[in-house]
Amino acid sequence: MTLSPALATVRTAVPALRCPDCGARPTLTPTRTQPLAGGTFGLLRCACATYPQIDDIPVLRRGRVDSQDHLTGRCEVAGPTADELVALLEADRPLDALVALLAFPPPAPTSRPGVRLPFTRGPWPRVALAARRAEVRGMLARHERLTAQDWMELAYARSSDRIDDELLPYFLARFGQPRFLATASLLQGLPEDRSRPVLDLACGFGHVAHHLAARPDPRAVVGVDRNFLQLWVARRYVAQTQRFVCADRVDAMPFDDDAFAAALCSDAFHYFDAQQGSLDELRRVAVADTVLLDRLGNARLAPTDGPLERDPSGYVRLLRGAPWRMTCEDELLADYLAGYGPQLASPRHPAELDSAKWLMLVTSTDDRVFADHGAFTAPPHAAGRPTLNPVFTVTRHDDGVDLAFRFPSTWYAFENAAMRGYTSAGERVDADTYAALVAGRPTDHDAELLRRYVLLGMPDRYRRAPGVPGPSVVGGLVRGLRRS
Ligand SMILES: C[S@@+](CC[C@H](N)C(=O)[O-])C[C@H]1O[C@@H](n2cnc3c(N)ncnc32)[C@H](O)[C@@H]1O
C-alpha cells in the first residue's frame, strides 16, 4: 500500500501521547509505503527527537530497542537502535524496520562447549539471522492466517538460548491462571468513566487489553511495555482494537495529565527500580489519581520475584498519604470462584496482609472506587471466543476425544497449583462436539465447559488448532532460506 503525499502528516494513533522528554505532542509523518493493511508506519517528531512509529505502535525508546528479561531488564535479544529504525523509515523501508524488531536470532544448533564455538562467531550467526529474517518476512506475508501462538513460539521456543523457554506456557496458557482470574475480578472495580481509556502499564501480550475489549462492559485500553514483539502480537492478534506504546521509562509516562479513567499495572510493578516515580506518574495520568496495582510480590514471603519486592506497608508508603484499599490474590480468587467481584469497601491495616504473597493495592481520591462488588452477571473468564484451554492435551479415539489436564512444566505447576482446585481434571467429548469446539462453533456443552475452565474466552486468532504442530527451528529457517 502506498500513501499519497497529501497525507503528509496525521495525528498519531494513540490519544494524549506526548514526548517523555520535552512534553510536546509529536506529529506523525507516515512513510510513503504502508506494508500492512490497517496499520500506519511513520516518523513521530516532537521538539527534541524523532521516534519511529511501527504498525501504529510509537516506539518512545532511545538507544537499542532490545528484548529484555522481565525481571532483571537483562538484554535477551539485541535489537536495532532507535536511530537505525528511524533511518529505515526515512528510506521508506518500513517492513525492514518491523522485521528487524521481530526477527530474534535462532539458537546455536548445539549447546555443547567446544562444539558450539563455530556456531557463535564467524559467518554462521549472520547466515542464521538472515534465514530468520526471511522466515519472519514469510510470516508477515501471511500474518492474517497466523495466530498469537505462532509468534510466541517463534520468540520463545525457536529463538536465542538466552530466552527462558518457560515464557511460552507462562504467556500462552495465561487466561486460566489464578492470577488472571484475580485480575479480571479486580477490573470489575474500574471507575465508571467511559470517556477515557484505561492505561495498562507493562501490558505484556495484551491479555488484560483483550479482556477489557471483550467483556460485556467493554473499555478502551492503551497498553505500554518495553518489549516490542509482545506489543506487536497484542496489537495484531490479542487485542486488535486497543492501542499500544513501546516505552521503557516507567517514571516518565508519555501521556497528558488525567489522560486515563484509571491506570493499571498488573504483575510487574514489583520489578521496577523506580517504584516511587512510577506510582507518582500512574497517579498523574489518571483522573482522581485512580491506580490499580495488581499482583505485587510481598517481600515477607519466599520465593520472591527479585530483590525489589516490598512488604504491604512498604507499598502503602509509596502512596504519600493518598486513600487506599488492599486485598490479595487468594481473597479475590476465592470470591471469584464463588461468583463475586472484589470487596474493596473496608479499610484494613497493611499487617492484615502480611501473610499473603500476592497483593492488590487500589488508590483513588474518588470514594466510589472503594466498593464491595456483587455477583458477576457473566463469568469474566468467558469474555471472548470460547477456546480450549492450552493446559488440556488432546487424544483422539474412535468414539470421541479425551481432554486431559497437564501442567505444561514443573515451574508452571508450582506457580499455578491453585488451578487444580477449579479446573477439570479431564473430559471426554464426542468427535462432532470437538470439531465444533476447535472451529469456534457454539455447542450445547459450552456453558458447562466454561464452568469447568476447559473452555476460556480468548481472542479469535490466539491459538492454533490443537494437534497442529508449528515448524521446527530448522524447518522454519529452511523455509525462510528457500524463500530468500
Ligand atoms: C510478568 S509480565 C506481565 C505482563 C502483563 N501485565 C500481564 O499480566 O499479562 C511483566 C511485564 O513487565 C514488562 N516490564 C518490566 N519492566 C518494564 C519497564 N521498565 N518498562 C516497560 N515494561 C516493563 C515486561 O516487558 C513484561 O511484559
Coordinates of C-alpha atoms in Angstrom, one line a residue, residues 11-355:
R11 CA -2.4 12.6 14.2
T12 CA -0.8 9.7 16.0
A13 CA -3.0 6.6 16.6
V14 CA -2.5 7.0 20.4
P15 CA -4.6 9.7 22.2
A16 CA -3.0 12.1 24.6
L17 CA 0.6 11.0 23.6
R18 CA 3.4 13.3 24.4
C19 CA 7.2 13.1 24.3
P20 CA 8.5 11.8 27.7
D21 CA 11.4 14.3 27.5
C22 CA 10.2 17.6 26.1
G23 CA 6.5 17.0 26.8
A24 CA 5.4 18.2 23.3
R25 CA 2.8 16.3 21.3
P26 CA 4.6 14.5 18.4
T27 CA 3.4 14.9 14.8
L28 CA 3.3 11.8 12.7
T29 CA 4.6 11.7 9.1
P30 CA 3.6 8.4 7.5
T31 CA 6.0 6.6 5.3
R32 CA 5.1 6.6 1.6
T33 CA 4.9 2.8 1.6
Q34 CA 2.5 1.2 4.1
P35 CA 3.3 -2.5 4.1
L36 CA 0.5 -3.9 6.4
A37 CA -3.2 -3.1 5.9
G38 CA -4.8 -1.3 8.8
G39 CA -1.5 -0.1 10.4
T40 CA 0.4 3.1 10.0
F41 CA 4.2 3.3 9.9
G42 CA 6.0 6.6 10.1
L43 CA 8.1 9.1 11.9
L44 CA 6.9 10.9 15.1
R45 CA 8.6 14.3 15.5
C46 CA 8.5 16.5 18.6
A47 CA 10.6 19.4 19.7
C48 CA 13.6 17.3 20.8
A49 CA 13.5 13.9 18.9
T50 CA 12.3 11.8 16.0
Y51 CA 10.8 8.5 17.1
P52 CA 9.7 5.5 14.9
Q53 CA 6.1 4.5 14.7
I54 CA 5.9 0.9 13.6
D55 CA 2.5 -0.5 12.6
D56 CA 0.6 2.0 14.8
I57 CA 3.0 1.5 17.8
P58 CA 5.0 4.5 18.8
V59 CA 8.5 3.4 19.9
L60 CA 9.5 6.0 22.5
R61 CA 12.8 4.4 23.4
R62 CA 16.3 5.7 22.9
G63 CA 19.4 3.5 22.1
R64 CA 18.9 -0.2 21.4
V65 CA 15.3 -1.4 21.3
D66 CA 16.3 -4.8 22.8
S67 CA 14.0 -7.5 24.0
Q68 CA 14.6 -7.5 27.8
D69 CA 14.2 -10.0 30.6
H70 CA 11.0 -9.1 32.5
L71 CA 12.6 -9.3 35.9
T72 CA 16.2 -8.1 35.6
G73 CA 16.0 -6.0 32.4
R74 CA 18.9 -8.0 31.0
C75 CA 19.1 -8.0 27.2
E76 CA 17.8 -11.3 25.8
V77 CA 17.9 -10.3 22.2
A78 CA 19.8 -7.3 20.9
G79 CA 17.5 -5.2 18.8
P80 CA 18.1 -2.4 16.3
T81 CA 18.8 1.1 17.7
A82 CA 16.0 3.7 17.5
D83 CA 18.2 5.7 15.1
E84 CA 18.5 2.6 12.8
L85 CA 14.7 2.3 12.8
V86 CA 14.3 6.0 12.0
A87 CA 16.8 5.6 9.1
L88 CA 14.9 2.7 7.7
L89 CA 11.7 4.6 7.9
E90 CA 13.3 7.7 6.3
A91 CA 14.5 5.4 3.5
D92 CA 10.9 4.2 3.1
R93 CA 11.7 0.7 4.2
P94 CA 9.0 0.2 6.9
L95 CA 8.8 -3.5 6.5
D96 CA 12.6 -3.9 7.1
A97 CA 12.1 -1.9 10.4
L98 CA 9.4 -4.3 11.5
V99 CA 11.4 -7.4 10.5
A100 CA 14.5 -6.0 12.5
L101 CA 12.3 -5.9 15.6
L102 CA 10.6 -9.3 15.2
A103 CA 13.5 -11.5 13.9
F104 CA 15.0 -12.9 17.0
P105 CA 18.1 -15.0 16.1
P106 CA 17.8 -18.8 16.2
P107 CA 19.6 -20.8 18.9
A108 CA 23.0 -22.3 18.1
P109 CA 22.5 -25.9 16.9
T110 CA 24.2 -27.3 20.0
S111 CA 24.9 -26.2 23.5
R112 CA 28.0 -28.5 24.0
P113 CA 31.1 -26.5 24.9
G114 CA 33.7 -26.6 22.2
V115 CA 31.3 -27.9 19.5
R116 CA 29.2 -24.8 20.0
L117 CA 32.0 -22.3 19.2
P118 CA 31.8 -22.2 15.4
F119 CA 28.1 -21.5 15.7
T120 CA 28.6 -18.4 17.8
R121 CA 31.0 -16.5 15.7
G122 CA 32.2 -16.2 12.0
P123 CA 29.6 -16.4 9.2
W124 CA 27.2 -18.8 10.9
P125 CA 25.3 -16.3 13.1
R126 CA 24.9 -13.9 10.1
V127 CA 23.6 -16.6 7.9
A128 CA 21.2 -17.9 10.6
L129 CA 19.9 -14.3 11.3
A130 CA 19.4 -13.8 7.5
A131 CA 17.4 -17.0 7.3
R132 CA 15.4 -16.0 10.4
R133 CA 14.6 -12.6 8.8
A134 CA 13.4 -14.3 5.6
E135 CA 11.3 -16.6 7.8
V136 CA 9.7 -13.5 9.5
R137 CA 9.1 -11.9 6.2
G138 CA 7.3 -15.0 5.1
M139 CA 5.2 -15.0 8.3
L140 CA 4.4 -11.3 7.8
A141 CA 3.2 -12.1 4.2
R142 CA 0.7 -14.5 5.7
H143 CA 0.2 -12.8 9.1
E144 CA -3.6 -12.8 8.7
R145 CA -3.6 -16.7 8.7
L146 CA -1.3 -17.0 11.8
T147 CA -2.1 -16.8 15.5
A148 CA -0.5 -15.3 18.6
Q149 CA 0.8 -18.8 19.4
D150 CA 2.8 -18.9 16.2
W151 CA 4.7 -15.7 17.2
M152 CA 5.1 -16.7 20.8
E153 CA 6.6 -20.0 19.7
L154 CA 8.9 -18.1 17.3
A155 CA 10.2 -15.9 20.1
Y156 CA 10.3 -18.3 23.0
A157 CA 10.7 -21.8 21.6
R158 CA 12.7 -21.3 18.4
S159 CA 15.0 -18.3 19.3
S160 CA 18.1 -17.3 21.2
D161 CA 19.1 -19.7 24.0
R162 CA 19.3 -16.6 26.3
I163 CA 15.5 -16.6 26.3
D164 CA 13.8 -18.6 29.1
D165 CA 11.6 -21.2 27.4
E166 CA 9.2 -21.1 30.5
L167 CA 7.9 -17.8 28.9
L168 CA 5.9 -19.8 26.3
P169 CA 3.4 -21.5 28.7
Y170 CA 3.6 -18.6 31.1
F171 CA 2.0 -16.3 28.4
L172 CA 0.2 -18.8 26.2
A173 CA -1.7 -20.5 29.0
R174 CA -2.4 -17.3 30.8
F175 CA -6.2 -16.9 30.5
G176 CA -7.0 -19.7 33.0
Q177 CA -4.3 -18.9 35.6
P178 CA -5.3 -17.9 39.1
R179 CA -3.6 -14.6 38.6
F180 CA -5.7 -13.9 35.5
L181 CA -9.0 -14.7 37.3
A182 CA -7.9 -12.4 40.2
T183 CA -7.0 -9.6 37.7
A184 CA -10.3 -10.0 35.9
S185 CA -12.1 -9.7 39.2
L186 CA -10.1 -6.6 40.2
L187 CA -11.0 -5.0 36.9
Q188 CA -14.7 -5.0 37.9
G189 CA -13.6 -2.2 40.2
L190 CA -12.6 0.2 37.4
P191 CA -14.4 3.6 37.7
E192 CA -17.4 4.1 35.6
D193 CA -15.9 6.9 33.4
R194 CA -16.0 5.5 29.8
S195 CA -15.0 8.8 28.1
R196 CA -11.3 8.0 28.5
P197 CA -9.3 4.8 28.1
V198 CA -7.6 2.7 30.8
L199 CA -3.8 2.7 30.9
D200 CA -2.2 -0.8 31.3
L201 CA 1.5 -0.3 32.2
A202 CA 3.8 -3.3 31.4
C203 CA 0.9 -4.9 29.5
G204 CA 2.9 -7.8 28.0
F205 CA 0.9 -9.5 25.3
G206 CA -2.2 -7.5 26.0
H207 CA -4.2 -10.2 27.9
V208 CA -5.9 -7.6 30.0
A209 CA -6.5 -5.4 27.0
H210 CA -8.3 -8.3 25.3
H211 CA -10.4 -8.9 28.4
L212 CA -11.4 -5.3 28.7
A213 CA -12.3 -5.2 24.9
A214 CA -14.3 -8.4 25.1
R215 CA -16.2 -8.2 28.4
P216 CA -19.9 -7.2 28.3
D217 CA -18.9 -3.7 29.5
P218 CA -16.0 -3.0 27.1
R219 CA -13.3 -0.5 27.9
A220 CA -10.7 1.1 25.6
V221 CA -7.1 0.5 26.7
V222 CA -3.7 1.9 26.0
G223 CA -1.0 -0.7 26.8
V224 CA 2.6 0.2 27.4
D225 CA 5.5 -2.2 27.5
R226 CA 9.2 -2.0 26.7
N227 CA 9.3 -5.3 24.7
F228 CA 8.2 -4.6 21.1
L229 CA 7.4 -8.1 19.9
Q230 CA 4.9 -8.6 22.7
L231 CA 3.2 -5.3 21.9
W232 CA 3.1 -6.1 18.2
V233 CA 1.4 -9.5 18.9
A234 CA -1.0 -7.8 21.2
R235 CA -1.8 -5.2 18.5
R236 CA -2.3 -7.7 15.7
Y237 CA -3.7 -10.8 17.4
V238 CA -4.6 -10.4 21.1
A239 CA -6.4 -7.0 21.3
Q240 CA -6.6 -5.6 17.8
T241 CA -8.9 -2.7 18.8
Q242 CA -6.7 -1.4 21.6
R243 CA -3.7 0.9 21.3
F244 CA -0.1 0.2 22.3
V245 CA 3.1 2.2 23.0
C246 CA 6.6 0.9 23.3
A247 CA 8.3 2.7 26.1
D248 CA 10.7 1.8 29.0
R249 CA 10.7 4.7 31.4
V250 CA 8.1 3.9 34.0
D251 CA 8.8 7.1 35.8
A252 CA 8.2 9.3 32.7
M253 CA 4.9 8.3 31.2
P254 CA 4.4 9.7 27.7
F255 CA 0.9 11.0 28.3
D256 CA -1.0 14.1 29.3
D257 CA -2.2 14.6 32.9
D258 CA -5.6 12.9 33.6
A259 CA -5.5 11.2 30.1
F260 CA -7.0 8.0 31.6
A261 CA -10.0 6.9 33.5
A262 CA -7.7 4.8 35.6
A263 CA -4.1 3.4 35.5
L264 CA -3.4 -0.3 36.0
C265 CA -0.1 -2.2 36.4
S266 CA -0.5 -5.9 36.6
D267 CA 2.1 -8.5 37.7
A268 CA 5.0 -6.1 37.0
F269 CA 5.3 -3.2 39.4
H270 CA 7.5 -5.0 41.9
Y271 CA 10.1 -5.5 39.1
F272 CA 10.5 -1.8 38.7
D273 CA 13.6 0.1 40.0
A274 CA 11.8 3.4 40.1
Q275 CA 8.6 2.4 42.0
Q276 CA 8.0 5.8 43.7
G277 CA 8.5 7.7 40.4
S278 CA 6.3 5.1 38.6
L279 CA 3.4 5.3 41.1
D280 CA 3.6 9.2 41.0
E281 CA 3.3 9.0 37.2
L282 CA 0.5 6.5 37.2
R283 CA -1.5 8.8 39.5
R284 CA -0.7 11.9 37.4
V285 CA -2.1 10.4 34.2
A286 CA -5.3 9.0 35.8
V287 CA -8.4 11.0 36.7
A288 CA -8.9 11.2 40.5
D289 CA -5.4 9.5 40.8
T290 CA -7.1 6.1 40.4
V291 CA -4.5 3.4 40.2
L292 CA -4.8 -0.4 40.5
L293 CA -1.6 -2.1 41.3
D294 CA -2.3 -5.7 40.6
R295 CA -0.3 -8.7 41.9
L296 CA 2.5 -7.1 43.9
G297 CA 5.0 -9.5 45.4
N298 CA 5.1 -9.4 49.2
A299 CA 8.8 -9.5 50.2
R300 CA 7.9 -11.2 53.5
L301 CA 7.3 -14.5 51.7
A302 CA 9.7 -16.6 49.7
P303 CA 10.3 -17.2 46.9
T304 CA 10.5 -13.6 45.8
D305 CA 10.2 -12.2 42.3
G306 CA 13.6 -10.4 42.6
P307 CA 15.0 -8.0 45.2
L308 CA 12.6 -5.1 44.7
E309 CA 9.5 -6.5 46.4
R310 CA 8.2 -4.7 49.5
D311 CA 6.0 -5.7 52.4
P312 CA 2.4 -4.5 52.4
S313 CA 3.2 -1.3 54.4
G314 CA 6.1 -0.6 52.1
Y315 CA 3.8 -0.4 49.1
V316 CA 1.3 1.7 51.1
R317 CA 4.1 4.2 52.0
L318 CA 4.6 4.9 48.2
L319 CA 1.1 6.5 48.2
R320 CA 2.3 9.6 50.1
G321 CA -0.9 9.5 52.3
A322 CA -3.5 9.0 49.5
P323 CA -6.6 6.9 50.3
W324 CA -6.2 3.2 49.5
R325 CA -7.6 -0.3 49.9
M326 CA -5.6 -3.6 49.8
T327 CA -6.6 -7.2 49.1
C328 CA -4.8 -10.2 47.8
E329 CA -4.9 -12.8 45.0
D330 CA -6.1 -15.6 47.4
E331 CA -9.1 -13.5 48.5
L332 CA -10.0 -12.4 45.0
L333 CA -9.8 -15.9 43.7
A334 CA -12.0 -17.3 46.5
D335 CA -14.6 -14.7 45.8
Y336 CA -14.3 -15.2 42.0
L337 CA -14.9 -18.9 42.3
A338 CA -18.0 -18.1 44.5
G339 CA -19.1 -15.8 41.7
Y340 CA -18.3 -12.4 43.3
G341 CA -16.2 -9.4 42.4
P342 CA -13.7 -7.6 44.6
Q343 CA -14.5 -6.4 48.1
L344 CA -12.9 -3.0 48.5
A345 CA -15.2 -1.1 50.9
S346 CA -13.5 -1.8 54.2
P347 CA -10.2 -0.2 55.1
R348 CA -7.6 -2.6 56.6
H349 CA -4.3 -2.4 58.3
P350 CA -1.5 -3.4 56.0
A351 CA -0.3 -6.0 58.5
E352 CA -3.5 -8.0 57.9
L353 CA -2.0 -8.9 54.5
D354 CA 1.5 -9.8 55.8
S355 CA 1.0 -13.5 55.1

